[in-house]
């Protein structure tokens, strides 16, 4: 099966979070609109929508925050790139019992500008809302210049969110995505280039580097014995197949090759593959990265990973991982997970370190296995796993800034929403403010 057109991808820049500062959010929206060329009228409409959303957050939300970021399209050949502004409002309650009623004109809440969510929906080129009483509401609105670019039609197949630890200005987590058809890639994502801006006060915790440790679910760093030699992780000791696998043979200096102990892939089950080969049609490569620690040095490692991911000519996750590993030498290093999604639902995955990756449907969550190590410093055998992503499911990857205490049931009512709304829901539910947080959600490019 081949794609008739490539998946919709956009780049995200200048990520800024606002908490309890509606005036600052309106000012930033006006500045972004003017900078990206929305035009005077569209910029005014953007500011009006931001004012309504922040007013609702201030008056009625619990722990509400608003995200502003620039979005840029990947134009078709012969067309120019276009830029717009995306707004995501997230809160922890009280939620809406009747969304259609809330979107009707005249249903504005007390103390807002009175235009109501229905007007926000009409003003935006893209608008989506999910709400659950007692849990909270997520709203996404996207504004493009007039006329809206053709490359902006359709919902992006991949979207993610990053948020720095409280008190920091830069985020050490990043994500990226690019389409692959066998030629030199270019793709979407977000790297903390120039740093993420955060408004609002908060205690600044002391900087603390953290090195992932091996755990019962896979990823993490291998430990060192008294002699300095690497000891196999507990997961390796309790998995005879992986522990008895023959050592990796370097394919390039200092770079391990992919594992050679193989089982044939079985439908409905994840299995390691001997030599991952990209399938026919346009594939979609997605990366999630967590620079070790937090702060500027972690952000530099994440930025280097995104740049290497975009520049890599490899077409499989293992090949791209090798390129990222070489690029991160000299940095703190990072935990990295890379997946390739194909039109027929086939999915290839390679992970190093403690990035959580899972296939999620309305009824099930299947966790994908990562290997111990630190990309840029030490990697054991690279293993690429093959599985299948159901048509109604999504791939979720996130850093350890989000707890793993979420289930398929938490996303069951969200799977038909845009990936950005799903990512915002996970960030609200599972993220901690004691660490950088990053999450990316992708759909099969069918």
XYZ file of N, CA and C in Angstrom, residues 41-243:
609
model
N -5.496 41.819 10.671
C -6.800 41.291 11.062
C -6.676 39.926 11.724
N -5.879 39.028 11.135
C -5.744 37.693 11.721
C -5.045 37.762 13.073
N -4.086 38.661 13.217
C -3.417 38.810 14.505
C -4.403 39.287 15.561
N -5.278 40.228 15.204
C -6.293 40.698 16.149
C -7.242 39.569 16.539
N -7.591 38.715 15.584
C -8.472 37.584 15.884
C -7.763 36.575 16.793
N -6.469 36.367 16.554
C -5.686 35.482 17.427
C -5.666 36.013 18.848
N -5.403 37.297 19.012
C -5.349 37.892 20.350
C -6.711 37.798 21.035
N -7.786 37.997 20.290
C -9.129 37.887 20.860
C -9.395 36.472 21.364
N -8.993 35.476 20.581
C -9.184 34.086 20.999
C -8.347 33.763 22.235
N -7.111 34.242 22.272
C -6.253 34.002 23.434
C -6.852 34.667 24.675
N -7.410 35.869 24.498
C -8.035 36.550 25.625
C -9.208 35.742 26.187
N -10.026 35.154 25.306
C -11.153 34.343 25.763
C -10.668 33.094 26.494
N -9.673 32.429 25.934
C -9.174 31.190 26.544
C -8.514 31.467 27.884
N -7.667 32.498 27.960
C -7.013 32.811 29.231
C -8.021 33.317 30.261
N -9.052 34.029 29.798
C -10.085 34.470 30.728
C -10.808 33.305 31.366
N -11.116 32.297 30.557
C -11.759 31.095 31.097
C -10.852 30.369 32.074
N -9.552 30.283 31.737
C -8.609 29.613 32.633
C -8.516 30.336 33.972
N -8.462 31.660 33.913
C -8.314 32.447 35.140
C -9.541 32.331 36.030
N -10.725 32.375 35.434
C -11.954 32.419 36.215
C -12.411 31.056 36.716
N -12.167 30.010 35.924
C -12.844 28.751 36.240
C -11.939 27.520 36.318
N -10.719 27.600 35.807
C -9.907 26.386 35.710
C -9.113 26.129 36.980
N -8.751 24.875 37.153
C -7.838 24.448 38.204
C -6.503 24.136 37.547
N -5.447 24.803 37.998
C -4.103 24.599 37.454
C -4.100 24.744 35.932
N -4.614 25.854 35.453
C -4.679 26.076 34.014
C -3.386 26.659 33.463
N -3.063 26.331 32.238
C -1.902 26.888 31.547
C -2.207 26.979 30.063
N -1.487 27.881 29.407
C -1.710 28.111 27.979
C -0.379 28.066 27.252
N -0.361 27.370 26.132
C 0.838 27.218 25.305
C 0.671 28.007 24.013
N 1.683 28.782 23.661
C 1.758 29.461 22.372
C 2.997 28.972 21.644
N 2.861 28.694 20.344
C 4.038 28.327 19.549
C 3.787 28.600 18.074
N 4.872 28.829 17.364
C 4.818 29.052 15.927
C 4.778 27.703 15.226
N 3.952 27.586 14.194
C 3.905 26.376 13.369
C 4.285 26.761 11.935
N 5.090 25.932 11.315
C 5.518 26.170 9.933
C 5.234 24.931 9.096
N 4.693 25.147 7.920
C 4.341 24.024 7.046
C 5.552 23.536 6.275
N 5.428 22.317 5.765
C 6.381 21.784 4.798
C 5.711 21.920 3.436
N 6.109 22.903 2.652
C 5.391 23.175 1.409
C 5.618 22.096 0.359
N 4.657 21.973 -0.534
C 4.820 21.093 -1.677
C 5.800 21.735 -2.647
N 6.397 20.931 -3.541
C 7.371 21.480 -4.484
C 6.805 22.677 -5.249
N 7.593 23.747 -5.302
C 7.170 24.944 -6.014
C 6.385 25.925 -5.184
N 6.059 25.566 -3.942
C 5.289 26.455 -3.066
C 6.179 26.979 -1.950
N 5.773 28.076 -1.359
C 6.516 28.664 -0.255
C 6.002 28.127 1.077
N 6.904 28.100 2.075
C 6.501 27.704 3.414
C 5.636 28.794 4.027
N 4.687 28.401 4.864
C 3.827 29.341 5.562
C 3.951 29.119 7.055
N 3.731 30.190 7.815
C 3.824 30.110 9.270
C 2.517 30.566 9.892
N 2.159 29.937 10.987
C 0.977 30.300 11.750
C 1.275 30.226 13.229
N 0.249 30.324 14.041
C 0.389 30.270 15.497
C -0.603 29.253 16.043
N -0.122 28.395 16.937
C -0.966 27.397 17.587
C -1.125 27.749 19.056
N -2.338 27.584 19.557
C -2.665 27.848 20.954
C -3.255 26.575 21.555
N -2.727 26.162 22.700
C -3.287 25.014 23.418
C -3.552 25.445 24.854
N -4.793 25.322 25.285
C -5.187 25.628 26.663
C -5.458 24.323 27.393
N -4.840 24.158 28.562
C -4.939 22.920 29.334
C -5.314 23.266 30.771
N -6.269 22.546 31.330
C -6.596 22.757 32.744
C -7.003 21.446 33.388
N -7.016 21.458 34.722
C -7.327 20.254 35.488
C -8.726 20.232 36.047
N -9.630 21.013 35.531
C -11.014 20.959 35.985
C -11.635 22.342 36.011
N -12.950 22.397 36.199
C -13.870 21.292 36.508
C -14.351 20.498 35.301
N -14.058 20.943 34.086
C -14.529 20.245 32.902
C -15.902 20.709 32.463
N -16.293 20.265 31.265
C -17.581 20.648 30.682
C -18.451 19.414 30.512
N -19.650 19.499 31.023
C -20.587 18.381 30.875
C -21.256 18.384 29.513
N -21.370 19.573 28.875
C -22.078 19.701 27.604
C -21.263 20.605 26.683
N -20.388 20.006 25.889
C -19.524 20.785 25.002
C -20.328 21.505 23.920
N -21.289 20.859 23.236
C -22.069 21.593 22.233
C -22.730 22.845 22.798
N -23.232 22.783 24.039
C -23.854 23.958 24.644
C -22.822 25.043 24.894
N -21.612 24.635 25.313
C -20.552 25.612 25.580
C -20.107 26.316 24.310
N -20.282 25.672 23.153
C -19.852 26.253 21.888
C -20.923 27.115 21.239
N -22.121 27.135 21.827
C -23.173 27.968 21.255
C -22.924 29.433 21.570
N -23.283 30.300 20.653
C -23.143 31.735 20.878
C -23.975 32.167 22.073
N -23.436 33.117 22.832
C -24.135 33.601 24.009
C -23.874 32.771 25.243
N -23.038 31.725 25.108
C -22.749 30.852 26.241
C -21.409 31.223 26.871
N -21.052 32.490 26.856
C -19.795 32.933 27.433
C -19.890 32.931 28.952
N -18.768 32.671 29.594
C -18.730 32.624 31.048
C -18.523 34.017 31.623
N -18.884 34.183 32.854
C -18.788 35.482 33.527
C -17.350 35.936 33.627
N -17.122 37.199 33.301
C -15.811 37.785 33.469
C -14.923 37.697 32.255
N -15.314 36.995 31.184
C -14.517 36.949 29.970
C -14.949 38.077 29.054
N -14.334 38.150 27.862
C -14.682 39.210 26.931
C -16.057 39.010 26.313
N -16.635 37.828 26.503
C -18.002 37.635 26.059
C -18.152 37.097 24.654
N -17.049 36.749 23.989
C -17.208 36.236 22.630
C -17.571 34.762 22.644
N -17.198 34.039 23.698
C -17.564 32.646 23.817
C -16.672 31.723 23.009
N -16.691 30.431 23.372
C -15.870 29.446 22.681
C -16.334 29.232 21.246
N -17.630 29.442 20.988
C -18.121 29.292 19.619
C -17.436 30.251 18.670
N -17.179 31.476 19.132
C -16.473 32.452 18.299
C -15.019 32.055 18.119
N -14.389 31.508 19.162
C -13.014 31.021 19.027
C -12.953 29.935 17.962
N -13.939 29.057 17.979
C -14.000 27.987 16.989
C -14.117 28.545 15.582
N -14.916 29.579 15.388
C -15.088 30.159 14.053
C -13.855 30.944 13.604
N -13.191 31.609 14.533
C -12.032 32.411 14.171
C -10.830 31.554 13.769
N -10.678 30.404 14.405
C -9.509 29.555 14.166
C -9.673 28.747 12.883
N -8.557 28.485 12.212
C -8.575 27.585 11.053
C -8.765 26.145 11.492
N -8.197 25.800 12.639
C -8.367 24.469 13.237
C -8.751 24.657 14.692
N -9.774 23.931 15.132
C -10.183 24.008 16.532
C -10.604 22.621 16.987
N -10.127 22.238 18.175
C -10.519 20.951 18.742
C -10.616 21.107 20.251
N -11.555 20.399 20.831
C -11.767 20.486 22.272
C -12.111 19.118 22.828
N -11.548 18.810 23.979
C -11.903 17.594 24.712
C -12.067 17.975 26.168
N -13.160 17.526 26.768
C -13.414 17.846 28.161
C -14.086 16.674 28.847
N -13.739 16.506 30.107
C -14.347 15.460 30.912
C -14.629 16.039 32.296
N -15.880 16.007 32.745
C -16.201 16.566 34.065
C -15.339 15.934 35.154
N -14.787 16.787 35.991
C -13.940 16.318 37.073
C -12.493 16.126 36.689
N -12.182 16.126 35.387
C -10.810 15.924 34.928
C -10.225 17.191 34.326
N -10.988 17.868 33.485
C -10.498 19.105 32.901
C -10.764 19.189 31.415
N -10.228 20.242 30.815
C -10.494 20.556 29.414
C -9.185 20.845 28.686
N -9.143 20.427 27.434
C -8.019 20.737 26.546
C -8.600 21.344 25.277
N -8.069 22.487 24.879
C -8.523 23.162 23.667
C -7.324 23.490 22.787
N -7.465 23.230 21.510
C -6.410 23.521 20.542
C -6.977 24.393 19.439
N -6.299 25.490 19.136
C -6.702 26.386 18.055
C -5.468 26.759 17.247
N -5.614 26.753 15.921
C -4.491 27.056 15.032
C -4.911 28.165 14.072
N -4.052 29.158 13.931
C -4.349 30.327 13.099
C -3.310 30.451 11.988
N -3.792 30.496 10.734
C -2.931 30.679 9.567
C -3.265 32.010 8.904
N -2.348 32.553 8.104
C -2.659 33.780 7.359
C -3.733 33.506 6.314
N -4.299 34.556 5.773
C -5.300 34.445 4.717
C -4.682 34.772 3.364
N -4.907 33.968 2.328
C -5.629 32.697 2.387
C -4.785 31.622 3.058
N -5.449 30.663 3.690
C -4.734 29.592 4.375
C -3.952 28.765 3.362
N -2.711 28.387 3.672
C -1.902 27.608 2.732
C -2.467 26.212 2.521
N -2.318 25.713 1.315
C -2.809 24.370 1.011
C -2.087 23.321 1.850
N -0.797 23.576 2.128
C -0.019 22.610 2.906
C -0.490 22.529 4.349
N -1.350 23.470 4.786
C -1.864 23.440 6.153
C -3.160 22.665 6.267
N -3.693 22.198 5.144
C -4.932 21.430 5.195
C -4.659 20.047 5.776
N -5.559 19.576 6.575
C -5.366 18.285 7.223
C -4.668 18.445 8.555
N -4.801 17.441 9.396
C -4.205 17.466 10.724
C -2.847 16.772 10.694
N -1.818 17.364 11.313
C -0.499 16.712 11.342
C -0.577 15.297 11.898
N 0.207 14.410 11.300
C 0.227 13.019 11.750
C 0.981 12.856 13.057
N 1.803 13.826 13.409
C 2.630 13.764 14.613
C 2.556 15.111 15.328
N 2.476 15.079 16.633
C 2.551 16.304 17.428
C 3.071 15.946 18.810
N 3.768 16.878 19.408
C 4.312 16.647 20.738
C 4.351 17.930 21.532
N 4.632 17.785 22.816
C 4.751 18.915 23.722
C 5.967 18.713 24.606
N 6.655 19.803 24.920
C 7.736 19.778 25.905
C 7.499 20.893 26.899
N 7.923 20.664 28.139
C 7.780 21.670 29.192
C 8.960 21.554 30.138
N 9.692 22.655 30.379
C 10.859 22.576 31.255
C 10.489 22.434 32.716
N 11.427 21.971 33.492
C 11.257 21.875 34.933
C 10.958 23.255 35.494
N 10.198 23.316 36.565
C 9.846 24.600 37.176
C 11.100 25.396 37.516
N 11.110 26.655 37.103
C 12.227 27.528 37.403
C 13.282 27.597 36.328
N 13.241 26.701 35.336
C 14.221 26.713 34.254
C 13.641 27.415 33.027
N 14.525 27.951 32.213
C 14.114 28.616 30.986
C 14.297 27.729 29.756
N 15.044 26.649 29.889
C 15.289 25.755 28.757
C 14.865 24.346 29.116
N 14.480 23.591 28.114
C 14.002 22.217 28.313
C 14.972 21.234 27.684
N 15.324 20.197 28.412
C 16.236 19.178 27.913
C 15.549 18.055 27.175
N 14.226 18.112 27.026
C 13.496 17.118 26.243
C 13.174 17.700 24.876
N 13.100 16.843 23.878
C 12.791 17.291 22.522
C 12.182 16.138 21.749
N 11.553 16.474 20.639
C 11.012 15.455 19.742
C 11.131 15.963 18.319
N 11.036 15.056 17.378
C 11.122 15.439 15.970
C 10.469 14.353 15.127
N 10.061 14.726 13.923
C 9.459 13.777 12.985
C 9.812 14.202 11.573
N 9.942 13.243 10.704
C 10.186 13.546 9.290
C 9.638 12.418 8.422
N 9.207 12.804 7.250
C 8.759 11.807 6.274
C 9.982 11.205 5.599
N 9.875 9.957 5.181
C 10.985 9.272 4.526
C 10.488 8.548 3.288
N 11.094 8.882 2.162
C 10.786 8.169 0.924
C 12.068 7.770 0.202
N 13.176 7.785 0.951
C 14.431 7.333 0.373
C 15.361 8.436 -0.062
N 14.922 9.718 0.052
C 15.810 10.810 -0.320
C 16.214 11.585 0.934
N 17.060 12.595 0.790
C 17.548 13.365 1.930
C 16.370 13.972 2.663
N 16.271 13.757 3.982
C 15.065 14.122 4.720
C 15.019 15.573 5.123
N 13.786 16.002 5.388
C 13.534 17.242 6.122
C 12.263 17.010 6.895
N 12.164 17.513 8.104
C 10.987 17.123 8.870
C 10.649 18.006 10.023
N 9.535 17.636 10.666
C 8.979 18.476 11.708
C 9.442 18.077 13.076
N 9.127 18.889 14.025
C 9.445 18.584 15.388
C 9.738 19.842 16.165
N 10.270 19.645 17.355
C 10.622 20.801 18.170
C 11.912 20.505 18.883
N 12.885 21.353 18.725
C 14.109 21.317 19.508
C 14.208 22.627 20.257
N 14.798 22.606 21.433
C 14.849 23.825 22.223
C 15.897 24.795 21.701
N 15.825 25.140 20.409
C 16.767 26.076 19.835
C 16.477 27.456 20.403
N 17.466 28.062 21.001
C 17.257 29.371 21.590
C 16.560 29.314 22.936
N 16.168 28.113 23.363
C 15.563 27.976 24.684
C 14.068 28.166 24.675
N 13.379 27.437 25.550
C 11.943 27.609 25.726
C 11.702 28.662 26.784
N 10.692 29.474 26.561
C 10.382 30.539 27.505
C 9.236 30.092 28.404
N 9.369 30.398 29.667
C 8.333 30.051 30.635
C 8.052 31.286 31.470
N 6.794 31.581 31.716
C 6.446 32.729 32.539
C 5.909 32.242 33.859
N 5.956 33.128 34.843
C 5.474 32.745 36.161
C 6.641 32.396 37.062
N 6.429 32.545 38.364
C 7.509 32.294 39.311
C 7.593 30.849 39.701
N 8.427 30.582 40.660
C 8.575 29.219 41.152
C 9.957 29.021 41.715
N 10.096 28.057 42.604
C 11.385 27.725 43.191
C 12.280 27.121 42.134
N 13.544 27.483 42.134
C 14.508 26.923 41.187
C 15.272 25.823 41.880
N 14.982 24.568 41.587
C 15.690 23.478 42.241
C 17.149 23.463 41.816
N 17.998 22.920 42.658
C 19.402 22.787 42.285
C 19.532 21.844 41.115
N 20.439 22.187 40.207
C 20.642 21.338 39.030
C 21.129 19.978 39.479
N 20.582 18.936 38.891
C 20.955 17.579 39.293
C 20.921 16.678 38.067
N 22.076 16.202 37.702
C 22.128 15.288 36.577
C 21.556 13.950 37.001
N 20.809 13.322 36.123
C 20.304 11.991 36.424
C 20.691 11.063 35.292
N 21.135 9.875 35.670
C 21.493 8.862 34.699
C 20.475 7.759 34.782
N 19.828 7.389 33.676
C 18.799 6.355 33.721
C 19.343 5.051 34.251
N 18.583 4.381 35.075
C 18.992 3.091 35.598
C 18.084 2.010 35.066
N 18.645 0.835 34.916
C 17.870 -0.265 34.359
C 16.745 -0.625 35.299
N 15.596 -0.933 34.744
C 14.432 -1.285 35.544
C 13.727 -2.468 34.942
N 12.681 -2.925 35.554
C 11.996 -4.122 35.091
C 11.330 -3.958 33.747
N 11.164 -2.683 33.263
C 10.467 -2.497 32.003
C 11.435 -2.312 30.855
N 12.715 -2.464 31.079
C 13.642 -2.341 29.956
C 14.588 -1.210 30.159
N 14.463 -0.091 29.369
C 15.470 0.927 29.183
C 16.152 1.391 30.442
N 17.356 1.922 30.277
C 18.126 2.431 31.375
C 19.585 2.212 31.130
N 20.428 2.739 31.995
C 21.856 2.625 31.795
C 22.369 1.371 32.460
N 23.339 0.714 31.839
C 23.987 -0.426 32.450
C 24.838 0.067 33.610
N 25.061 -0.785 34.626
C 25.848 -0.397 35.786
C 27.281 -0.844 35.612
N 28.183 -0.246 36.399
C 29.594 -0.580 36.317
C 30.023 -1.311 37.573
N 30.847 -2.347 37.428
C 31.399 -3.076 38.558
C 32.604 -2.356 39.135
N 33.198 -2.930 40.193
C 34.339 -2.277 40.837
C 35.520 -2.129 39.894
N 35.653 -3.043 38.969
C 36.756 -2.981 38.014
C 36.494 -1.997 36.895
N 35.283 -1.438 36.856
C 34.934 -0.517 35.781
C 34.308 -1.215 34.601
N 34.255 -2.546 34.629
C 33.652 -3.279 33.515
C 32.140 -3.203 33.614
N 31.503 -3.210 32.482
C 30.048 -3.100 32.462
C 29.413 -4.408 32.888
N 28.463 -4.316 33.842
C 27.699 -5.481 34.252
C 26.394 -5.513 33.498
N 25.921 -6.681 33.079
C 24.625 -6.731 32.403
C 23.507 -6.305 33.342
N 22.498 -5.680 32.775
C 21.375 -5.221 33.581
C 20.553 -6.418 34.059
N 19.698 -6.143 35.042
C 18.835 -7.213 35.573
C 17.959 -7.791 34.481
N 17.461 -6.921 33.575
C 16.615 -7.433 32.499
C 17.400 -8.366 31.598
N 18.703 -8.086 31.412
C 19.517 -8.979 30.581
C 19.758 -10.313 31.286
N 20.020 -10.243 32.613
C 20.280 -11.476 33.360
C 19.068 -12.390 33.397
N 17.887 -11.795 33.391
C 16.673 -12.601 33.476
C 16.077 -12.904 32.115
N 16.771 -12.536 31.056
C 16.330 -12.829 29.700
C 17.452 -13.571 28.989
N 17.497 -14.908 29.106
C 18.613 -15.670 28.539
C 18.840 -15.365 27.072
N 17.769 -15.110 26.332
C 17.948 -14.904 24.901
C 18.789 -13.665 24.628
N 18.465 -12.554 25.342
C 19.227 -11.331 25.103
C 20.618 -11.431 25.712
N 20.767 -12.111 26.876
C 22.057 -12.169 27.543
C 23.032 -13.055 26.789
